[in-house]
PDB file of C-alpha atoms in Angstrom:
ATOM      1  CA  UNK A   1      63.045 101.036 112.282  1.00 91.00           C
ATOM      2  CA  UNK A   2      64.720 103.435 109.836  1.00 96.00           C
ATOM      3  CA  UNK A   3      68.104 103.253 108.152  1.00 97.00           C
ATOM      4  CA  UNK A   4      70.615 106.132 107.876  1.00 97.00           C
ATOM      5  CA  UNK A   5      68.569 107.697 105.025  1.00 97.00           C
ATOM      6  CA  UNK A   6      65.345 107.539 106.988  1.00 96.00           C
ATOM      7  CA  UNK A   7      63.776 104.646 105.069  1.00 96.00           C
ATOM      8  CA  UNK A   8      61.542 102.450 107.197  1.00 95.00           C
ATOM      9  CA  UNK A   9      61.970  98.686 107.002  1.00 93.00           C
ATOM     10  CA  UNK A  10      61.039  95.593 108.933  1.00 89.00           C
ATOM     11  CA  UNK A  11      63.186  92.530 109.458  1.00 88.00           C
ATOM     12  CA  UNK A  12      63.094  89.463 111.687  1.00 85.00           C
ATOM     13  CA  UNK A  13      65.078  89.932 114.886  1.00 87.00           C
ATOM     14  CA  UNK A  14      67.791  88.967 115.468  1.00 94.00           C
ATOM     15  CA  UNK A  15      68.898  88.792 111.815  1.00 96.00           C
ATOM     16  CA  UNK A  16      70.377  85.389 110.880  1.00 97.00           C
ATOM     17  CA  UNK A  17      71.099  85.757 107.144  1.00 98.00           C
ATOM     18  CA  UNK A  18      72.940  88.833 105.796  1.00 98.00           C
ATOM     19  CA  UNK A  19      74.174  89.850 102.393  1.00 98.00           C
ATOM     20  CA  UNK A  20      76.664  92.706 102.490  1.00 98.00           C
ATOM     21  CA  UNK A  21      77.312  94.941  99.475  1.00 98.00           C
ATOM     22  CA  UNK A  22      79.929  97.020 101.308  1.00 98.00           C
ATOM     23  CA  UNK A  23      83.507  95.713 101.869  1.00 97.00           C
ATOM     24  CA  UNK A  24      83.984  97.541 105.152  1.00 97.00           C
ATOM     25  CA  UNK A  25      80.705  96.268 106.548  1.00 97.00           C
ATOM     26  CA  UNK A  26      81.358  92.772 105.266  1.00 98.00           C
ATOM     27  CA  UNK A  27      84.477  92.694 107.388  1.00 98.00           C
ATOM     28  CA  UNK A  28      82.544  94.172 110.333  1.00 98.00           C
ATOM     29  CA  UNK A  29      79.799  91.545 110.105  1.00 98.00           C
ATOM     30  CA  UNK A  30      82.222  88.682 109.597  1.00 98.00           C
ATOM     31  CA  UNK A  31      84.183  89.772 112.680  1.00 97.00           C
ATOM     32  CA  UNK A  32      80.982  89.799 114.793  1.00 98.00           C
ATOM     33  CA  UNK A  33      78.684  86.978 113.620  1.00 97.00           C
ATOM     34  CA  UNK A  34      80.510  85.159 110.791  1.00 97.00           C
ATOM     35  CA  UNK A  35      77.868  82.414 110.520  1.00 97.00           C
ATOM     36  CA  UNK A  36      75.238  85.006 109.609  1.00 98.00           C
ATOM     37  CA  UNK A  37      77.067  86.312 106.557  1.00 98.00           C
ATOM     38  CA  UNK A  38      75.812  84.399 103.518  1.00 98.00           C
ATOM     39  CA  UNK A  39      76.775  86.716 100.624  1.00 98.00           C
ATOM     40  CA  UNK A  40      79.213  89.483  99.768  1.00 98.00           C
ATOM     41  CA  UNK A  41      80.623  91.246  96.712  1.00 98.00           C
ATOM     42  CA  UNK A  42      83.734  90.348  94.785  1.00 97.00           C
ATOM     43  CA  UNK A  43      85.407  93.436  96.287  1.00 96.00           C
ATOM     44  CA  UNK A  44      84.900  92.173  99.867  1.00 97.00           C
ATOM     45  CA  UNK A  45      88.480  91.020 100.538  1.00 95.00           C
ATOM     46  CA  UNK A  46      88.404  91.053 104.343  1.00 96.00           C
ATOM     47  CA  UNK A  47      88.755  88.967 106.379  1.00 96.00           C
ATOM     48  CA  UNK A  48      91.252  86.870 104.367  1.00 94.00           C
ATOM     49  CA  UNK A  49      89.857  83.551 103.254  1.00 94.00           C
ATOM     50  CA  UNK A  50      86.261  84.662 103.539  1.00 96.00           C
ATOM     51  CA  UNK A  51      84.055  81.870 102.143  1.00 95.00           C
ATOM     52  CA  UNK A  52      80.620  83.121 101.232  1.00 98.00           C
ATOM     53  CA  UNK A  53      78.593  83.335  98.042  1.00 98.00           C
ATOM     54  CA  UNK A  54      79.843  86.128  95.829  1.00 98.00           C
ATOM     55  CA  UNK A  55      77.125  88.349  94.387  1.00 98.00           C
ATOM     56  CA  UNK A  56      79.255  90.281  91.824  1.00 97.00           C
ATOM     57  CA  UNK A  57      80.301  93.921  92.407  1.00 96.00           C
ATOM     58  CA  UNK A  58      79.169  96.881  94.481  1.00 97.00           C
ATOM     59  CA  UNK A  59      77.783  98.642  91.403  1.00 97.00           C
ATOM     60  CA  UNK A  60      76.306  95.629  89.621  1.00 97.00           C
ATOM     61  CA  UNK A  61      75.144  93.107  92.217  1.00 98.00           C
ATOM     62  CA  UNK A  62      73.439  89.935  91.020  1.00 98.00           C
ATOM     63  CA  UNK A  63      69.956  90.589  92.386  1.00 97.00           C
ATOM     64  CA  UNK A  64      68.608  87.169  91.399  1.00 97.00           C
ATOM     65  CA  UNK A  65      71.403  85.454  93.255  1.00 98.00           C
ATOM     66  CA  UNK A  66      70.850  87.664  96.311  1.00 98.00           C
ATOM     67  CA  UNK A  67      67.177  86.697  96.262  1.00 97.00           C
ATOM     68  CA  UNK A  68      68.136  83.002  96.111  1.00 98.00           C
ATOM     69  CA  UNK A  69      70.216  83.473  99.288  1.00 98.00           C
ATOM     70  CA  UNK A  70      67.030  84.447 101.190  1.00 97.00           C
ATOM     71  CA  UNK A  71      68.642  87.175 103.301  1.00 98.00           C
ATOM     72  CA  UNK A  72      66.881  88.626 106.305  1.00 97.00           C
ATOM     73  CA  UNK A  73      68.784  91.824 105.504  1.00 98.00           C
ATOM     74  CA  UNK A  74      70.954  93.304 102.768  1.00 98.00           C
ATOM     75  CA  UNK A  75      73.481  95.934 103.890  1.00 98.00           C
ATOM     76  CA  UNK A  76      74.362  98.768 101.515  1.00 98.00           C
ATOM     77  CA  UNK A  77      75.947 102.208 101.521  1.00 98.00           C
ATOM     78  CA  UNK A  78      74.776 105.434  99.890  1.00 96.00           C
ATOM     79  CA  UNK A  79      78.143 106.121  98.277  1.00 94.00           C
ATOM     80  CA  UNK A  80      79.233 102.612  97.266  1.00 95.00           C
ATOM     81  CA  UNK A  81      75.990 101.198  95.977  1.00 98.00           C
ATOM     82  CA  UNK A  82      73.447 102.333  93.398  1.00 97.00           C
ATOM     83  CA  UNK A  83      70.049 103.586  94.485  1.00 97.00           C
ATOM     84  CA  UNK A  84      68.537 101.637  91.529  1.00 97.00           C
ATOM     85  CA  UNK A  85      69.762  98.327  92.907  1.00 98.00           C
ATOM     86  CA  UNK A  86      68.476  99.184  96.383  1.00 98.00           C
ATOM     87  CA  UNK A  87      65.029 100.064  94.983  1.00 97.00           C
ATOM     88  CA  UNK A  88      64.808  96.863  92.925  1.00 97.00           C
ATOM     89  CA  UNK A  89      65.831  94.623  95.834  1.00 97.00           C
ATOM     90  CA  UNK A  90      63.227  96.289  98.000  1.00 97.00           C
ATOM     91  CA  UNK A  91      60.627  95.852  95.265  1.00 96.00           C
ATOM     92  CA  UNK A  92      61.323  92.094  95.512  1.00 95.00           C
ATOM     93  CA  UNK A  93      60.503  92.224  99.232  1.00 95.00           C
ATOM     94  CA  UNK A  94      64.110  92.109 100.398  1.00 97.00           C
ATOM     95  CA  UNK A  95      64.872  94.508 103.308  1.00 97.00           C
ATOM     96  CA  UNK A  96      67.884  96.729 102.509  1.00 98.00           C
ATOM     97  CA  UNK A  97      69.574  98.830 105.207  1.00 98.00           C
ATOM     98  CA  UNK A  98      71.456 101.741 103.681  1.00 98.00           C
ATOM     99  CA  UNK A  99      74.271 103.456 105.619  1.00 98.00           C
ATOM    100  CA  UNK A 100      75.589 106.963 105.116  1.00 97.00           C
ATOM    101  CA  UNK A 101      79.121 107.567 106.363  1.00 96.00           C
ATOM    102  CA  UNK A 102      81.154 110.712 105.752  1.00 95.00           C
ATOM    103  CA  UNK A 103      82.992 111.130 109.077  1.00 96.00           C
ATOM    104  CA  UNK A 104      84.467 108.917 111.792  1.00 96.00           C
ATOM    105  CA  UNK A 105      81.686 109.930 114.205  1.00 96.00           C
ATOM    106  CA  UNK A 106      79.081 109.035 111.565  1.00 97.00           C
ATOM    107  CA  UNK A 107      80.802 105.708 111.052  1.00 97.00           C
ATOM    108  CA  UNK A 108      80.628 104.832 114.728  1.00 98.00           C
ATOM    109  CA  UNK A 109      77.027 105.990 115.084  1.00 97.00           C
ATOM    110  CA  UNK A 110      75.970 104.214 111.889  1.00 98.00           C
ATOM    111  CA  UNK A 111      77.601 100.922 112.859  1.00 98.00           C
ATOM    112  CA  UNK A 112      76.085 101.063 116.376  1.00 97.00           C
ATOM    113  CA  UNK A 113      72.610 101.420 114.769  1.00 97.00           C
ATOM    114  CA  UNK A 114      73.372  98.677 112.256  1.00 97.00           C
ATOM    115  CA  UNK A 115      74.380  96.175 114.886  1.00 97.00           C
ATOM    116  CA  UNK A 116      71.821  97.070 117.577  1.00 96.00           C
ATOM    117  CA  UNK A 117      68.770  98.231 115.660  1.00 95.00           C
ATOM    118  CA  UNK A 118      69.010  96.549 112.251  1.00 97.00           C
ATOM    119  CA  UNK A 119      70.725  93.291 113.134  1.00 97.00           C
ATOM    120  CA  UNK A 120      69.709  92.965 116.779  1.00 96.00           C
ATOM    121  CA  UNK A 121      73.125  91.714 117.868  1.00 97.00           C
ATOM    122  CA  UNK A 122      74.315  94.321 120.344  1.00 96.00           C
ATOM    123  CA  UNK A 123      77.448  96.442 120.177  1.00 97.00           C
ATOM    124  CA  UNK A 124      80.575  94.447 119.138  1.00 97.00           C
ATOM    125  CA  UNK A 125      83.614  94.674 121.400  1.00 97.00           C
ATOM    126  CA  UNK A 126      85.814  95.828 118.498  1.00 98.00           C
ATOM    127  CA  UNK A 127      83.484  98.747 117.805  1.00 98.00           C
ATOM    128  CA  UNK A 128      83.679 100.034 121.395  1.00 97.00           C
ATOM    129  CA  UNK A 129      87.457  99.671 121.270  1.00 98.00           C
ATOM    130  CA  UNK A 130      87.726 101.549 117.971  1.00 98.00           C
ATOM    131  CA  UNK A 131      85.625 104.401 119.324  1.00 97.00           C
ATOM    132  CA  UNK A 132      88.072 104.826 122.188  1.00 97.00           C
ATOM    133  CA  UNK A 133      91.073 104.664 119.891  1.00 97.00           C
ATOM    134  CA  UNK A 134      89.763 107.536 117.755  1.00 97.00           C
ATOM    135  CA  UNK A 135      88.085 109.549 120.541  1.00 94.00           C
ATOM    136  CA  UNK A 136      90.652 112.366 120.612  1.00 91.00           C
ATOM    137  CA  UNK A 137      92.107 114.423 117.765  1.00 88.00           C
ATOM    138  CA  UNK A 138      95.849 114.341 117.214  1.00 91.00           C
ATOM    139  CA  UNK A 139      97.892 116.339 119.684  1.00 88.00           C
ATOM    140  CA  UNK A 140     100.259 117.478 116.919  1.00 90.00           C
ATOM    141  CA  UNK A 141      99.834 119.152 113.574  1.00 94.00           C
ATOM    142  CA  UNK A 142     101.457 116.964 110.904  1.00 94.00           C
ATOM    143  CA  UNK A 143     101.210 119.407 108.022  1.00 96.00           C
ATOM    144  CA  UNK A 144      99.253 120.307 104.930  1.00 98.00           C
ATOM    145  CA  UNK A 145      98.537 117.142 102.948  1.00 98.00           C
ATOM    146  CA  UNK A 146      96.738 115.645 100.028  1.00 98.00           C
ATOM    147  CA  UNK A 147      95.663 112.058  99.416  1.00 98.00           C
ATOM    148  CA  UNK A 148      95.789 110.704  95.919  1.00 98.00           C
ATOM    149  CA  UNK A 149      93.379 107.907  95.030  1.00 98.00           C
ATOM    150  CA  UNK A 150      94.255 107.545  91.336  1.00 98.00           C
ATOM    151  CA  UNK A 151      96.785 108.591  88.687  1.00 97.00           C
ATOM    152  CA  UNK A 152      96.506 109.164  84.939  1.00 95.00           C
ATOM    153  CA  UNK A 153      94.384 111.110  85.594  1.00 96.00           C
ATOM    154  CA  UNK A 154      95.279 112.152  89.101  1.00 98.00           C
ATOM    155  CA  UNK A 155      92.383 112.172  91.577  1.00 98.00           C
ATOM    156  CA  UNK A 156      92.400 113.176  95.244  1.00 98.00           C
ATOM    157  CA  UNK A 157      90.190 113.144  98.335  1.00 98.00           C
ATOM    158  CA  UNK A 158      88.109 116.287  98.372  1.00 98.00           C
ATOM    159  CA  UNK A 159      85.292 117.500 100.618  1.00 97.00           C
ATOM    160  CA  UNK A 160      82.851 115.642 102.877  1.00 95.00           C
ATOM    161  CA  UNK A 161      84.565 112.251 102.931  1.00 96.00           C
ATOM    162  CA  UNK A 162      85.255 109.686 105.625  1.00 97.00           C
ATOM    163  CA  UNK A 163      88.913 109.591 104.587  1.00 97.00           C
ATOM    164  CA  UNK A 164      89.203 113.355 104.829  1.00 97.00           C
ATOM    165  CA  UNK A 165      87.956 113.178 108.391  1.00 97.00           C
ATOM    166  CA  UNK A 166      90.483 110.441 109.194  1.00 97.00           C
ATOM    167  CA  UNK A 167      93.197 112.754 107.886  1.00 97.00           C
ATOM    168  CA  UNK A 168      91.987 115.569 110.107  1.00 96.00           C
ATOM    169  CA  UNK A 169      91.909 113.245 113.181  1.00 96.00           C
ATOM    170  CA  UNK A 170      95.530 112.382 112.436  1.00 96.00           C
ATOM    171  CA  UNK A 171      96.552 116.028 112.483  1.00 96.00           C
ATOM    172  CA  UNK A 172      96.697 116.497 108.717  1.00 97.00           C
ATOM    173  CA  UNK A 173      95.125 119.484 106.940  1.00 97.00           C
ATOM    174  CA  UNK A 174      93.587 118.251 103.679  1.00 98.00           C
ATOM    175  CA  UNK A 175      94.400 120.986 101.167  1.00 98.00           C
ATOM    176  CA  UNK A 176      91.412 119.910  99.035  1.00 98.00           C
ATOM    177  CA  UNK A 177      88.935 119.735 101.922  1.00 97.00           C
ATOM    178  CA  UNK A 178      86.984 122.741 100.544  1.00 96.00           C
ATOM    179  CA  UNK A 179      86.874 121.542  96.961  1.00 97.00           C
ATOM    180  CA  UNK A 180      83.304 121.395  95.677  1.00 96.00           C
ATOM    181  CA  UNK A 181      83.795 117.782  94.575  1.00 97.00           C
ATOM    182  CA  UNK A 182      84.336 114.807  96.880  1.00 96.00           C
ATOM    183  CA  UNK A 183      86.936 113.155  94.602  1.00 97.00           C
ATOM    184  CA  UNK A 184      88.178 115.818  92.176  1.00 98.00           C
ATOM    185  CA  UNK A 185      90.503 115.368  89.198  1.00 98.00           C
ATOM    186  CA  UNK A 186      93.684 117.470  89.584  1.00 98.00           C
ATOM    187  CA  UNK A 187      96.820 118.139  87.624  1.00 97.00           C
ATOM    188  CA  UNK A 188     100.098 116.776  88.999  1.00 98.00           C
ATOM    189  CA  UNK A 189     101.319 120.350  89.459  1.00 97.00           C
ATOM    190  CA  UNK A 190      98.465 120.888  91.950  1.00 97.00           C
ATOM    191  CA  UNK A 191      99.957 118.127  94.118  1.00 97.00           C
ATOM    192  CA  UNK A 192     103.643 118.567  93.517  1.00 98.00           C
ATOM    193  CA  UNK A 193     104.035 122.070  94.922  1.00 96.00           C
ATOM    194  CA  UNK A 194     106.015 123.628  97.802  1.00 95.00           C
ATOM    195  CA  UNK A 195     103.046 124.647  99.986  1.00 96.00           C
ATOM    196  CA  UNK A 196     101.981 120.992 100.421  1.00 98.00           C
ATOM    197  CA  UNK A 197     103.978 119.089 103.014  1.00 97.00           C
ATOM    198  CA  UNK A 198     103.130 115.563 101.985  1.00 97.00           C
ATOM    199  CA  UNK A 199     101.019 113.492  99.600  1.00 98.00           C
ATOM    200  CA  UNK A 200      99.601 110.207 100.836  1.00 98.00           C
ATOM    201  CA  UNK A 201      99.831 107.389  98.282  1.00 98.00           C
ATOM    202  CA  UNK A 202      97.645 104.427  99.432  1.00 98.00           C
ATOM    203  CA  UNK A 203      97.592 100.926  97.969  1.00 97.00           C
ATOM    204  CA  UNK A 204      93.901 101.176  97.060  1.00 94.00           C
ATOM    205  CA  UNK A 205      91.861 101.930  95.075  1.00 94.00           C
ATOM    206  CA  UNK A 206      94.930 102.664  92.917  1.00 97.00           C
ATOM    207  CA  UNK A 207      97.827 100.504  93.887  1.00 97.00           C
ATOM    208  CA  UNK A 208     100.627 102.992  94.498  1.00 98.00           C
ATOM    209  CA  UNK A 209     104.007 101.311  95.035  1.00 98.00           C
ATOM    210  CA  UNK A 210     107.610 102.487  95.597  1.00 97.00           C
ATOM    211  CA  UNK A 211     108.041 102.374  91.789  1.00 97.00           C
ATOM    212  CA  UNK A 212     104.659 103.779  90.846  1.00 98.00           C
ATOM    213  CA  UNK A 213     103.764 107.154  92.275  1.00 98.00           C
ATOM    214  CA  UNK A 214     106.648 108.634  94.285  1.00 98.00           C
ATOM    215  CA  UNK A 215     108.817 109.072  91.167  1.00 98.00           C
ATOM    216  CA  UNK A 216     106.337 111.643  89.788  1.00 98.00           C
ATOM    217  CA  UNK A 217     107.051 114.114  92.586  1.00 98.00           C
ATOM    218  CA  UNK A 218     110.009 116.479  92.678  1.00 97.00           C
ATOM    219  CA  UNK A 219     108.903 118.964  95.331  1.00 96.00           C
ATOM    220  CA  UNK A 220     106.483 117.284  97.717  1.00 97.00           C
ATOM    221  CA  UNK A 221     107.272 114.434 100.102  1.00 96.00           C
ATOM    222  CA  UNK A 222     105.236 111.335  99.499  1.00 97.00           C
ATOM    223  CA  UNK A 223     104.135 108.659 102.002  1.00 97.00           C
ATOM    224  CA  UNK A 224     103.087 105.192 100.904  1.00 97.00           C
ATOM    225  CA  UNK A 225     100.405 103.856 103.210  1.00 96.00           C
ATOM    226  CA  UNK A 226      97.576 101.409 103.656  1.00 96.00           C
ATOM    227  CA  UNK A 227      94.405 102.305 101.800  1.00 96.00           C
ATOM    228  CA  UNK A 228      92.403 100.065 104.082  1.00 96.00           C
ATOM    229  CA  UNK A 229      93.589 101.983 107.156  1.00 96.00           C
ATOM    230  CA  UNK A 230      92.556 105.281 105.547  1.00 96.00           C
ATOM    231  CA  UNK A 231      89.282 104.344 103.875  1.00 96.00           C
ATOM    232  CA  UNK A 232      87.702 101.332 105.623  1.00 96.00           C
ATOM    233  CA  UNK A 233      85.368 101.634 108.614  1.00 94.00           C
ATOM    234  CA  UNK A 234      85.006  98.526 110.660  1.00 94.00           C
ATOM    235  CA  UNK A 235      87.425  96.330 112.743  1.00 97.00           C
ATOM    236  CA  UNK A 236      90.386  97.817 110.905  1.00 96.00           C
ATOM    237  CA  UNK A 237      89.785 101.056 112.781  1.00 97.00           C
ATOM    238  CA  UNK A 238      91.112  99.391 115.971  1.00 97.00           C
ATOM    239  CA  UNK A 239      94.642  99.291 114.548  1.00 97.00           C
ATOM    240  CA  UNK A 240      94.461 101.889 111.757  1.00 97.00           C
ATOM    241  CA  UNK A 241      95.388 104.898 113.858  1.00 97.00           C
ATOM    242  CA  UNK A 242      98.534 103.349 115.263  1.00 96.00           C
ATOM    243  CA  UNK A 243      99.626 102.045 111.848  1.00 96.00           C
ATOM    244  CA  UNK A 244      99.071 105.418 110.147  1.00 96.00           C
ATOM    245  CA  UNK A 245     100.744 107.478 112.847  1.00 95.00           C
ATOM    246  CA  UNK A 246     103.767 105.162 112.764  1.00 94.00           C
ATOM    247  CA  UNK A 247     103.954 105.463 108.986  1.00 93.00           C
ATOM    248  CA  UNK A 248     103.768 109.238 109.103  1.00 93.00           C
ATOM    249  CA  UNK A 249     106.462 109.318 111.827  1.00 89.00           C
ATOM    250  CA  UNK A 250     109.060 107.308 109.887  1.00 75.00           C
ATOM    251  CA  UNK A 251     108.461 108.665 106.410  1.00 60.00           C
TER     252      UNK A 251
END
């Protein structure tokens, strides 16, 4: 079988021991076969109270500890994890399945392949439900928008990102969708301008709050929202659309 990048690998089927290096996929695996998840990164915060061995961060996983956990499969992502770590784990004989996700449709297709082909578990009920929730684009145009992911310096969602596709499915036109960079640095004046209808300020990766973010804007409306709903793929997609649409409606 081949992962999303076309790399061939062999694992025992069905997989019984998994280490996840991707927070979204950690939540997805824990929601489907929690007893199979034996390791996750320090950034894997969902589901709450998750009790597994922590293998450090997404960019600096403890490879020795991962090896000690004897996983049947390690799950990684092209954007979130380093190719170097993937290569070194594979060199130790550990199968690593790498996902590539830049749109909602890619997320659904990738997770279907992960659960059916790589893990041998079948399609989870929450995944089928999430696919139905996001099947249709928004019936209304909600305006020209930008999503900030950091401040000092300000950074936004640019081109070819999962989050940008979520924005589009919600009826928002990402004004930075054609930027050559996926997460460009911008000046505040490029966000606080009259031809942008709203700026989304999520609570991750930067923790925007009512007192940290909105006060910087004098022209553009800001909307505080859940970063997990905008950036995570997994079980959160079942409720994310309703939560985001409600937030946009009341702000």
